[in-house]
Every structure is written in structure tokens, then in C-alpha cells.
């Protein structure tokens, strides 16, 4: 005789559908508990008045369906009651095995790794922004609906952080420019592309991006009031050493606009020559030689010319790491459950482009 319960497989837990899939409701969560109490406080018979002012009595079965629907809407709309992944690592599997069914996708990794908290760490901020920029250029349509929603939620937090801290707005402007260009192309060819959700949602997202771009354009840097030692008070050799630590030409130009002394140091030919030698090979120099009026090589123009043809080296304070022994992707400072005798020999830093390449099949 079959079991006549609602679900014979259910162990008795409450399950809630969230952006990341079905989650088990934890009884100790006060937000979930209050939401359940409010939604359970419903009678078994509901009287509704229609347009014709005739009263219609719903049965207990209809009431249960209505209660379930209200619960679903409640957990969908109440952001405080949603459960999100807070994991620092994920197992990357590319094929089905006896132990695991299916494979890990880019959207799943993007959802499960805690990028939302990573942007609060200044060492990881540029890494996450660069990853979002690469996804915007080519991988946006490969994300699931939940991953796309998570993508824009993280982007919203990034813009808010930049507006509050004025940290690296140029990097965010480039990200928003690439994302708006991609969305314009996808929205025009909506019949040919893969856009999860209604087209009006994407139009609203595009309008939000344009609003963010305008806000960043009007962003005013706050002047720091400090009566102590300033950058201009440092000796010339220390200022020169600071400039030699920069790996981005635009950062050197920006710093050179602060004072006439820094401008003089930022125009040093040897500085730009070292920068070109760091990012590019000697064979690449020969193809794009740009002599100055005095017959010398203009290394500053060389740098920006070579940047158009070849990728520059990327530097990040902290990156994701991949363990070749157990195929786990993780943040290095949090560690992972590795079974190797010497885990440090199995670690490999993962650049933003490598992160995307891990999930190409």
C-alpha cells in the first residue's frame, strides 16, 4: 500500500526556493521563523468578494495552495530571509562520476564563491571587478538566471562602494562601458541571443547602468584635510620609488597631475622604459618603434601603442587559487580540505581569465 503523504521522500524539513536554488529552512533563523508564523496564520476557509459581489467559499485544499503561493512570494521578495552561499571554495568537476552527477558551470561557481564579501577586501576588489568585466564582454549569456541576478547585485554593491570611498572609479567606468555595450547588442538581437527573463527587465538594467555611469561621471573626490606629513613633503628619491612601483600607465599619469614635481618625475623616459620592459617582450618593441623629435624612443607612447595590440601583465593583491590535487577552487587565506601530503606544491593562482577558462567545455 503506497504512502499517502505529500512527499514520501521528505524528512520533514521545510524547503524554500531562493535565487541559488532550493534551501532548507533553518529553525533558528528569526527572519524565517517570523515569516512562517505570519504565513501560517491563515484560516482553513477564506471568503473573497469578486467583481460581481458574489461570495465564493474556497476549500481547504485551495487554502493550502494559496498559503504555499504566499510563502513563495514572501521568500522571493524578502531579501532578509533569503539564504545565500557563504562558501570560500568549490569543487570543480567537468564530467559526471558515480559520486557526482553533472558538472560545475561558470554560473554555479560565481554563485557559490563569496564574491559579495570579497569586494569589501581591498586586496580582492580589483580581481572581482576584472572578472565581472570579462564576464560582461563574452560570458554574460552563459550565466543562469540566478547567476545573472547575483551578478547585478554584486555590481550594485561595487558602485555603492566606489561612490562612498572614491576607490578606483576609472576601473568601474571601464566595466560599465563594456557591460552597457554588450547589453545594447543583446537587447537589439533579443531573438537571436539568450537572455534569461523578460526583455523589460534587461531594459531596466541597462537604464540603471546608464544612471551609474552618470553618477560616476559627476563624482567629486573629497579633499583630505591633514595637517601632518603629505605626499609632497617626501624626498624626490622616495617619490621616484613610489612611481616605479606602479604597474599601470594611467596611474602614473594620474599621480603626475597632483603636483609639478610629480609631473616631472612621471615624464621620466627610464620610468616608461621599465614599464614597457615589464609588460612586453623585446620582439614586440621592434614592431612598434616610436621615435621622438630628438631621435630617442618615446617609451611613453610606446607603452600605450603596445597596450592596443598585446595584453599587459595583471597584478592583484589576492587571487583565487586552484588545487591540482583535489580540483578545488578557493581563496588562499581561507584554505580548503586538501588530502595531499604537501598542499602548497599543488596550488596554482587563478587569474580572472583563467577562472572563466576553467568552465569552458
mmCIF file of C-alpha atoms in Angstrom:
data_model
loop_
_atom_site.group_PDB
_atom_site.id
_atom_site.type_symbol
_atom_site.label_atom_id
_atom_site.label_comp_id
_atom_site.label_asym_id
_atom_site.label_seq_id
_atom_site.Cartn_x
_atom_site.Cartn_y
_atom_site.Cartn_z
ATOM 1 C CA UNK A 1 0.000 0.000 0.000
ATOM 2 C CA UNK A 2 1.544 3.346 -1.010
ATOM 3 C CA UNK A 3 2.285 6.076 1.486
ATOM 4 C CA UNK A 4 -0.330 8.834 1.088
ATOM 5 C CA UNK A 5 1.756 11.763 2.332
ATOM 6 C CA UNK A 6 2.538 14.962 0.448
ATOM 7 C CA UNK A 7 6.032 13.739 -0.327
ATOM 8 C CA UNK A 8 7.160 10.296 0.850
ATOM 9 C CA UNK A 9 10.815 11.339 0.329
ATOM 10 C CA UNK A 10 10.591 14.334 2.648
ATOM 11 C CA UNK A 11 12.388 14.012 6.007
ATOM 12 C CA UNK A 12 10.107 16.674 7.465
ATOM 13 C CA UNK A 13 12.195 19.787 6.769
ATOM 14 C CA UNK A 14 10.863 22.986 5.270
ATOM 15 C CA UNK A 15 12.410 23.872 1.879
ATOM 16 C CA UNK A 16 12.449 27.351 0.366
ATOM 17 C CA UNK A 17 13.172 28.368 -3.220
ATOM 18 C CA UNK A 18 15.792 31.158 -3.363
ATOM 19 C CA UNK A 19 17.985 32.718 -6.034
ATOM 20 C CA UNK A 20 20.530 29.920 -5.615
ATOM 21 C CA UNK A 21 18.020 27.066 -5.701
ATOM 22 C CA UNK A 22 16.074 25.202 -3.011
ATOM 23 C CA UNK A 23 17.340 25.790 0.533
ATOM 24 C CA UNK A 24 16.426 24.061 3.749
ATOM 25 C CA UNK A 25 14.774 26.418 6.218
ATOM 26 C CA UNK A 26 16.832 26.578 9.402
ATOM 27 C CA UNK A 27 14.594 26.698 12.503
ATOM 28 C CA UNK A 28 16.961 29.038 14.357
ATOM 29 C CA UNK A 29 16.665 31.836 11.772
ATOM 30 C CA UNK A 30 14.456 34.557 13.334
ATOM 31 C CA UNK A 31 13.590 36.101 9.963
ATOM 32 C CA UNK A 32 12.408 32.776 8.556
ATOM 33 C CA UNK A 33 10.571 31.875 11.739
ATOM 34 C CA UNK A 34 8.639 35.152 11.810
ATOM 35 C CA UNK A 35 7.822 34.831 8.122
ATOM 36 C CA UNK A 36 6.496 31.294 8.597
ATOM 37 C CA UNK A 37 4.352 32.341 11.575
ATOM 38 C CA UNK A 38 2.780 35.139 9.582
ATOM 39 C CA UNK A 39 2.129 32.948 6.581
ATOM 40 C CA UNK A 40 0.797 30.041 8.640
ATOM 41 C CA UNK A 41 -1.691 32.297 10.402
ATOM 42 C CA UNK A 42 -4.414 31.652 7.877
ATOM 43 C CA UNK A 43 -7.814 30.030 8.338
ATOM 44 C CA UNK A 44 -8.921 26.933 6.506
ATOM 45 C CA UNK A 45 -11.819 28.788 4.884
ATOM 46 C CA UNK A 46 -11.375 32.092 3.073
ATOM 47 C CA UNK A 47 -14.236 34.298 1.830
ATOM 48 C CA UNK A 48 -13.406 36.530 -1.122
ATOM 49 C CA UNK A 49 -15.631 39.025 -2.909
ATOM 50 C CA UNK A 50 -15.346 39.116 -6.696
ATOM 51 C CA UNK A 51 -16.274 41.804 -9.187
ATOM 52 C CA UNK A 52 -19.877 40.601 -9.243
ATOM 53 C CA UNK A 53 -20.047 40.939 -5.442
ATOM 54 C CA UNK A 54 -20.840 37.248 -5.112
ATOM 55 C CA UNK A 55 -19.223 35.494 -2.194
ATOM 56 C CA UNK A 56 -17.177 32.449 -3.047
ATOM 57 C CA UNK A 57 -16.006 29.951 -0.398
ATOM 58 C CA UNK A 58 -12.684 28.193 -1.051
ATOM 59 C CA UNK A 59 -11.985 24.707 0.206
ATOM 60 C CA UNK A 60 -9.179 23.656 2.494
ATOM 61 C CA UNK A 61 -7.157 22.375 -0.491
ATOM 62 C CA UNK A 62 -7.379 25.763 -2.203
ATOM 63 C CA UNK A 63 -6.328 27.485 1.008
ATOM 64 C CA UNK A 64 -3.243 25.299 1.268
ATOM 65 C CA UNK A 65 -2.326 26.174 -2.307
ATOM 66 C CA UNK A 66 -2.818 29.883 -1.600
ATOM 67 C CA UNK A 67 -0.694 29.623 1.552
ATOM 68 C CA UNK A 68 2.122 27.941 -0.366
ATOM 69 C CA UNK A 69 1.985 30.627 -3.034
ATOM 70 C CA UNK A 70 2.102 33.371 -0.406
ATOM 71 C CA UNK A 71 5.099 31.685 1.208
ATOM 72 C CA UNK A 72 6.825 31.535 -2.161
ATOM 73 C CA UNK A 73 6.190 35.223 -2.839
ATOM 74 C CA UNK A 74 7.260 36.117 0.700
ATOM 75 C CA UNK A 75 10.660 34.426 0.441
ATOM 76 C CA UNK A 76 11.169 35.766 -3.056
ATOM 77 C CA UNK A 77 10.547 39.389 -2.110
ATOM 78 C CA UNK A 78 12.012 39.463 1.403
ATOM 79 C CA UNK A 79 15.757 39.822 0.929
ATOM 80 C CA UNK A 80 16.488 39.415 4.641
ATOM 81 C CA UNK A 81 15.013 35.914 4.704
ATOM 82 C CA UNK A 82 16.904 34.580 1.708
ATOM 83 C CA UNK A 83 19.758 32.143 2.255
ATOM 84 C CA UNK A 84 22.945 32.686 0.269
ATOM 85 C CA UNK A 85 26.113 30.671 -0.083
ATOM 86 C CA UNK A 86 28.981 31.835 2.100
ATOM 87 C CA UNK A 87 31.494 29.280 0.894
ATOM 88 C CA UNK A 88 35.164 30.044 0.282
ATOM 89 C CA UNK A 89 35.811 27.101 -2.017
ATOM 90 C CA UNK A 90 34.089 24.932 -4.640
ATOM 91 C CA UNK A 91 34.884 21.583 -6.203
ATOM 92 C CA UNK A 92 35.340 21.965 -9.965
ATOM 93 C CA UNK A 93 34.139 18.835 -11.746
ATOM 94 C CA UNK A 94 33.778 18.763 -15.529
ATOM 95 C CA UNK A 95 32.074 15.407 -16.017
ATOM 96 C CA UNK A 96 29.674 13.042 -14.314
ATOM 97 C CA UNK A 97 31.007 10.364 -11.978
ATOM 98 C CA UNK A 98 29.454 7.807 -9.657
ATOM 99 C CA UNK A 99 29.879 10.211 -6.783
ATOM 100 C CA UNK A 100 28.759 13.387 -8.586
ATOM 101 C CA UNK A 101 26.152 13.894 -11.260
ATOM 102 C CA UNK A 102 26.537 16.671 -13.818
ATOM 103 C CA UNK A 103 29.306 19.228 -13.927
ATOM 104 C CA UNK A 104 30.215 22.609 -12.434
ATOM 105 C CA UNK A 105 29.260 25.647 -14.517
ATOM 106 C CA UNK A 106 30.538 29.212 -14.525
ATOM 107 C CA UNK A 107 27.261 30.455 -13.065
ATOM 108 C CA UNK A 108 27.356 27.917 -10.235
ATOM 109 C CA UNK A 109 30.920 28.865 -9.304
ATOM 110 C CA UNK A 110 30.037 32.548 -9.482
ATOM 111 C CA UNK A 111 27.095 31.977 -7.137
ATOM 112 C CA UNK A 112 28.760 29.707 -4.618
ATOM 113 C CA UNK A 113 32.046 31.593 -4.169
ATOM 114 C CA UNK A 114 31.510 34.568 -1.898
ATOM 115 C CA UNK A 115 32.319 37.448 -4.265
ATOM 116 C CA UNK A 116 29.886 39.704 -2.436
ATOM 117 C CA UNK A 117 32.170 39.762 0.616
ATOM 118 C CA UNK A 118 35.340 39.705 -1.500
ATOM 119 C CA UNK A 119 34.700 43.225 -2.822
ATOM 120 C CA UNK A 120 34.971 44.541 0.746
ATOM 121 C CA UNK A 121 38.595 43.356 0.823
ATOM 122 C CA UNK A 122 40.837 45.896 -0.919
ATOM 123 C CA UNK A 123 43.217 43.101 -1.967
ATOM 124 C CA UNK A 124 40.468 41.327 -3.922
ATOM 125 C CA UNK A 125 38.468 44.314 -5.179
ATOM 126 C CA UNK A 126 40.327 44.755 -8.485
ATOM 127 C CA UNK A 127 40.263 40.991 -9.057
ATOM 128 C CA UNK A 128 36.471 40.774 -8.750
ATOM 129 C CA UNK A 129 35.944 43.869 -10.928
ATOM 130 C CA UNK A 130 38.173 42.437 -13.667
ATOM 131 C CA UNK A 131 36.283 39.135 -13.513
ATOM 132 C CA UNK A 132 32.954 40.942 -13.883
ATOM 133 C CA UNK A 133 34.361 42.861 -16.843
ATOM 134 C CA UNK A 134 35.431 39.670 -18.634
ATOM 135 C CA UNK A 135 32.010 38.118 -17.997
ATOM 136 C CA UNK A 136 30.339 41.253 -19.375
ATOM 137 C CA UNK A 137 32.364 41.030 -22.584
ATOM 138 C CA UNK A 138 31.686 37.425 -23.531
ATOM 139 C CA UNK A 139 30.114 35.225 -20.848
ATOM 140 C CA UNK A 140 27.018 37.102 -19.654
ATOM 141 C CA UNK A 141 24.589 34.940 -21.633
ATOM 142 C CA UNK A 142 26.199 31.728 -20.344
ATOM 143 C CA UNK A 143 25.157 32.536 -16.763
ATOM 144 C CA UNK A 144 21.953 31.136 -15.315
ATOM 145 C CA UNK A 145 19.118 33.442 -14.298
ATOM 146 C CA UNK A 146 20.146 33.286 -10.626
ATOM 147 C CA UNK A 147 23.781 33.960 -11.530
ATOM 148 C CA UNK A 148 22.797 36.935 -13.689
ATOM 149 C CA UNK A 149 20.762 38.378 -10.840
ATOM 150 C CA UNK A 150 23.667 37.800 -8.456
ATOM 151 C CA UNK A 151 25.970 39.479 -10.988
ATOM 152 C CA UNK A 152 23.955 42.706 -10.941
ATOM 153 C CA UNK A 153 23.585 42.596 -7.147
ATOM 154 C CA UNK A 154 27.377 42.449 -6.770
ATOM 155 C CA UNK A 155 27.763 45.190 -9.375
ATOM 156 C CA UNK A 156 25.360 47.366 -7.395
ATOM 157 C CA UNK A 157 27.488 46.889 -4.258
ATOM 158 C CA UNK A 158 30.652 47.748 -6.205
ATOM 159 C CA UNK A 159 29.181 51.019 -7.491
ATOM 160 C CA UNK A 160 27.999 51.944 -3.995
ATOM 161 C CA UNK A 161 31.454 51.261 -2.580
ATOM 162 C CA UNK A 162 33.108 53.427 -5.230
ATOM 163 C CA UNK A 163 30.637 56.258 -4.641
ATOM 164 C CA UNK A 164 31.325 56.138 -0.888
ATOM 165 C CA UNK A 165 35.091 55.508 -0.856
ATOM 166 C CA UNK A 166 36.073 57.040 -4.242
ATOM 167 C CA UNK A 167 38.265 53.977 -4.789
ATOM 168 C CA UNK A 168 39.434 53.363 -8.375
ATOM 169 C CA UNK A 169 36.444 54.841 -10.271
ATOM 170 C CA UNK A 170 38.268 54.504 -13.608
ATOM 171 C CA UNK A 171 38.192 50.713 -13.348
ATOM 172 C CA UNK A 172 34.430 50.713 -12.704
ATOM 173 C CA UNK A 173 33.801 53.103 -15.591
ATOM 174 C CA UNK A 174 35.512 50.662 -17.964
ATOM 175 C CA UNK A 175 33.413 47.795 -16.580
ATOM 176 C CA UNK A 176 30.132 49.681 -17.015
ATOM 177 C CA UNK A 177 31.106 50.771 -20.526
ATOM 178 C CA UNK A 178 31.763 47.181 -21.623
ATOM 179 C CA UNK A 179 28.582 45.955 -19.930
ATOM 180 C CA UNK A 180 26.366 48.629 -21.490
ATOM 181 C CA UNK A 181 27.814 47.899 -24.952
ATOM 182 C CA UNK A 182 27.112 44.178 -24.516
ATOM 183 C CA UNK A 183 23.545 44.757 -23.313
ATOM 184 C CA UNK A 184 22.796 47.104 -26.217
ATOM 185 C CA UNK A 185 23.843 44.391 -28.665
ATOM 186 C CA UNK A 186 21.881 41.669 -26.840
ATOM 187 C CA UNK A 187 18.719 43.734 -26.500
ATOM 188 C CA UNK A 188 18.718 44.601 -30.201
ATOM 189 C CA UNK A 189 19.131 40.942 -31.149
ATOM 190 C CA UNK A 190 16.885 39.535 -28.427
ATOM 191 C CA UNK A 191 15.505 36.878 -30.770
ATOM 192 C CA UNK A 192 18.960 35.559 -31.525
ATOM 193 C CA UNK A 193 20.573 35.765 -28.103
ATOM 194 C CA UNK A 194 19.993 34.068 -24.785
ATOM 195 C CA UNK A 195 18.539 36.484 -22.251
ATOM 196 C CA UNK A 196 17.044 34.928 -19.138
ATOM 197 C CA UNK A 197 13.964 36.874 -18.087
ATOM 198 C CA UNK A 198 11.657 39.417 -19.621
ATOM 199 C CA UNK A 199 13.142 41.934 -22.045
ATOM 200 C CA UNK A 200 11.763 44.772 -19.908
ATOM 201 C CA UNK A 201 13.953 43.598 -17.016
ATOM 202 C CA UNK A 202 17.039 43.950 -19.174
ATOM 203 C CA UNK A 203 15.968 47.370 -20.385
ATOM 204 C CA UNK A 204 15.615 48.457 -16.748
ATOM 205 C CA UNK A 205 19.072 47.045 -16.009
ATOM 206 C CA UNK A 206 20.513 48.978 -18.934
ATOM 207 C CA UNK A 207 18.871 52.170 -17.696
ATOM 208 C CA UNK A 208 20.366 51.522 -14.247
ATOM 209 C CA UNK A 209 23.822 51.128 -15.783
ATOM 210 C CA UNK A 210 23.433 54.434 -17.633
ATOM 211 C CA UNK A 211 22.422 56.053 -14.344
ATOM 212 C CA UNK A 212 25.509 54.626 -12.627
ATOM 213 C CA UNK A 213 27.694 55.954 -15.425
ATOM 214 C CA UNK A 214 26.252 59.425 -14.954
ATOM 215 C CA UNK A 215 26.779 59.263 -11.199
ATOM 216 C CA UNK A 216 30.419 58.224 -11.631
ATOM 217 C CA UNK A 217 30.910 60.978 -14.188
ATOM 218 C CA UNK A 218 29.700 63.555 -11.663
ATOM 219 C CA UNK A 219 31.700 62.015 -8.817
ATOM 220 C CA UNK A 220 33.672 64.599 -6.869
ATOM 221 C CA UNK A 221 36.719 63.479 -4.929
ATOM 222 C CA UNK A 222 36.711 64.556 -1.288
ATOM 223 C CA UNK A 223 39.730 66.579 -0.249
ATOM 224 C CA UNK A 224 41.548 65.042 2.675
ATOM 225 C CA UNK A 225 42.248 67.548 5.445
ATOM 226 C CA UNK A 226 45.512 66.531 7.068
ATOM 227 C CA UNK A 227 47.913 68.767 8.972
ATOM 228 C CA UNK A 228 50.619 66.125 9.088
ATOM 229 C CA UNK A 229 53.135 64.883 6.511
ATOM 230 C CA UNK A 230 51.803 64.797 2.928
ATOM 231 C CA UNK A 231 52.999 63.151 -0.266
ATOM 232 C CA UNK A 232 54.589 66.394 -1.464
ATOM 233 C CA UNK A 233 56.795 66.523 1.640
ATOM 234 C CA UNK A 234 58.607 63.289 0.779
ATOM 235 C CA UNK A 235 62.116 63.430 -0.749
ATOM 236 C CA UNK A 236 62.454 63.111 -4.521
ATOM 237 C CA UNK A 237 64.038 59.643 -4.379
ATOM 238 C CA UNK A 238 61.094 58.321 -2.334
ATOM 239 C CA UNK A 239 58.572 59.826 -4.754
ATOM 240 C CA UNK A 240 60.512 58.276 -7.615
ATOM 241 C CA UNK A 241 60.463 54.870 -5.907
ATOM 242 C CA UNK A 242 56.694 55.140 -5.491
ATOM 243 C CA UNK A 243 56.244 55.792 -9.211
ATOM 244 C CA UNK A 244 58.431 52.803 -10.053
ATOM 245 C CA UNK A 245 56.065 50.574 -8.050
ATOM 246 C CA UNK A 246 53.137 51.357 -10.356
ATOM 247 C CA UNK A 247 52.263 48.770 -12.988
ATOM 248 C CA UNK A 248 49.566 50.796 -14.800
ATOM 249 C CA UNK A 249 50.487 53.720 -17.034
ATOM 250 C CA UNK A 250 47.232 55.553 -16.317
ATOM 251 C CA UNK A 251 48.002 55.505 -12.598
ATOM 252 C CA UNK A 252 51.356 57.152 -13.291
ATOM 253 C CA UNK A 253 49.700 59.867 -15.371
ATOM 254 C CA UNK A 254 47.043 60.462 -12.718
ATOM 255 C CA UNK A 255 49.624 60.794 -9.947
ATOM 256 C CA UNK A 256 51.654 63.141 -12.121
ATOM 257 C CA UNK A 257 48.728 65.575 -12.181
ATOM 258 C CA UNK A 258 48.909 66.162 -8.416
ATOM 259 C CA UNK A 259 51.952 68.454 -8.253
ATOM 260 C CA UNK A 260 54.511 69.868 -10.718
ATOM 261 C CA UNK A 261 57.222 67.770 -9.046
ATOM 262 C CA UNK A 262 55.308 64.544 -9.574
ATOM 263 C CA UNK A 263 54.577 65.553 -13.165
ATOM 264 C CA UNK A 264 58.297 65.973 -13.807
ATOM 265 C CA UNK A 265 59.019 62.533 -12.307
ATOM 266 C CA UNK A 266 56.163 60.893 -14.218
ATOM 267 C CA UNK A 267 57.646 62.034 -17.566
ATOM 268 C CA UNK A 268 60.950 60.249 -16.968
ATOM 269 C CA UNK A 269 61.900 58.147 -20.020
ATOM 270 C CA UNK A 270 63.573 55.487 -17.875
ATOM 271 C CA UNK A 271 60.342 55.022 -15.884
ATOM 272 C CA UNK A 272 58.302 54.294 -19.009
ATOM 273 C CA UNK A 273 61.054 52.092 -20.441
ATOM 274 C CA UNK A 274 60.978 49.907 -17.320
ATOM 275 C CA UNK A 275 57.191 49.760 -17.565
ATOM 276 C CA UNK A 276 57.361 48.611 -21.201
ATOM 277 C CA UNK A 277 60.001 46.001 -20.392
ATOM 278 C CA UNK A 278 57.858 44.666 -17.560
ATOM 279 C CA UNK A 279 54.702 44.187 -19.652
ATOM 280 C CA UNK A 280 56.016 43.397 -23.145
ATOM 281 C CA UNK A 281 58.694 41.310 -24.849
ATOM 282 C CA UNK A 282 61.621 42.782 -26.763
ATOM 283 C CA UNK A 283 60.332 41.378 -30.061
ATOM 284 C CA UNK A 284 57.164 43.389 -29.623
ATOM 285 C CA UNK A 285 59.209 46.612 -29.250
ATOM 286 C CA UNK A 286 60.753 46.205 -32.702
ATOM 287 C CA UNK A 287 57.362 46.101 -34.407
ATOM 288 C CA UNK A 288 56.126 49.363 -32.885
ATOM 289 C CA UNK A 289 59.105 51.680 -32.515
ATOM 290 C CA UNK A 290 58.023 55.298 -31.966
ATOM 291 C CA UNK A 291 60.948 57.767 -32.110
ATOM 292 C CA UNK A 292 60.634 61.207 -30.538
ATOM 293 C CA UNK A 293 61.601 64.548 -32.117
ATOM 294 C CA UNK A 294 65.129 64.221 -30.732
ATOM 295 C CA UNK A 295 65.571 60.775 -32.257
ATOM 296 C CA UNK A 296 65.113 58.881 -28.988
ATOM 297 C CA UNK A 297 62.461 56.226 -28.456
ATOM 298 C CA UNK A 298 59.336 57.689 -26.892
ATOM 299 C CA UNK A 299 58.696 54.951 -24.314
ATOM 300 C CA UNK A 300 55.530 56.598 -23.028
ATOM 301 C CA UNK A 301 53.860 56.471 -26.449
ATOM 302 C CA UNK A 302 55.337 53.008 -26.939
ATOM 303 C CA UNK A 303 53.569 51.754 -23.830
ATOM 304 C CA UNK A 304 50.117 52.901 -24.958
ATOM 305 C CA UNK A 305 50.724 51.725 -28.522
ATOM 306 C CA UNK A 306 51.763 48.246 -27.382
ATOM 307 C CA UNK A 307 48.803 48.123 -24.999
ATOM 308 C CA UNK A 308 46.441 48.216 -28.001
ATOM 309 C CA UNK A 309 47.990 45.101 -29.535
ATOM 310 C CA UNK A 310 49.158 42.987 -26.602
ATOM 311 C CA UNK A 311 47.721 42.222 -23.136
ATOM 312 C CA UNK A 312 49.539 43.673 -20.150
ATOM 313 C CA UNK A 313 50.507 41.732 -17.048
ATOM 314 C CA UNK A 314 47.901 41.849 -14.322
ATOM 315 C CA UNK A 315 48.744 42.311 -10.659
ATOM 316 C CA UNK A 316 46.336 41.572 -7.803
ATOM 317 C CA UNK A 317 46.756 41.694 -4.068
ATOM 318 C CA UNK A 318 44.926 38.375 -3.681
ATOM 319 C CA UNK A 319 43.505 35.894 -6.163
ATOM 320 C CA UNK A 320 41.609 32.646 -6.213
ATOM 321 C CA UNK A 321 43.771 29.514 -6.182
ATOM 322 C CA UNK A 322 43.213 26.121 -7.768
ATOM 323 C CA UNK A 323 44.407 22.876 -6.187
ATOM 324 C CA UNK A 324 45.541 20.436 -8.872
ATOM 325 C CA UNK A 325 45.365 17.538 -6.432
ATOM 326 C CA UNK A 326 41.711 17.802 -5.369
ATOM 327 C CA UNK A 327 40.354 20.152 -8.103
ATOM 328 C CA UNK A 328 39.101 22.754 -5.629
ATOM 329 C CA UNK A 329 38.878 26.475 -6.347
ATOM 330 C CA UNK A 330 39.273 28.629 -3.237
ATOM 331 C CA UNK A 331 40.578 31.837 -1.645
ATOM 332 C CA UNK A 332 44.088 31.103 -0.392
ATOM 333 C CA UNK A 333 43.772 32.666 3.063
ATOM 334 C CA UNK A 334 40.702 30.545 3.892
ATOM 335 C CA UNK A 335 42.232 27.216 2.849
ATOM 336 C CA UNK A 336 40.401 24.108 1.637
ATOM 337 C CA UNK A 337 40.008 20.437 2.667
ATOM 338 C CA UNK A 338 43.053 19.082 0.834
ATOM 339 C CA UNK A 339 44.238 15.472 1.146
ATOM 340 C CA UNK A 340 47.692 15.996 -0.392
ATOM 341 C CA UNK A 341 50.774 15.425 1.753
ATOM 342 C CA UNK A 342 52.160 18.839 0.773
ATOM 343 C CA UNK A 343 49.233 21.053 -0.361
ATOM 344 C CA UNK A 344 51.438 24.059 -1.178
ATOM 345 C CA UNK A 345 53.012 22.210 -4.111
ATOM 346 C CA UNK A 346 49.584 21.688 -5.697
ATOM 347 C CA UNK A 347 48.406 25.298 -5.612
ATOM 348 C CA UNK A 348 48.095 27.411 -8.734
ATOM 349 C CA UNK A 349 46.990 31.086 -8.780
ATOM 350 C CA UNK A 350 43.957 31.700 -10.977
ATOM 351 C CA UNK A 351 43.682 34.908 -12.985
ATOM 352 C CA UNK A 352 40.220 36.236 -13.942
ATOM 353 C CA UNK A 353 40.633 34.887 -17.487
ATOM 354 C CA UNK A 354 41.803 31.515 -16.166
ATOM 355 C CA UNK A 355 38.734 31.427 -13.894
ATOM 356 C CA UNK A 356 36.484 31.665 -16.965
ATOM 357 C CA UNK A 357 38.586 29.137 -18.923
ATOM 358 C CA UNK A 358 38.174 26.564 -16.128
ATOM 359 C CA UNK A 359 34.489 26.239 -17.008
ATOM 360 C CA UNK A 360 34.773 26.049 -20.783
ATOM 361 C CA UNK A 361 33.928 22.617 -22.075
#
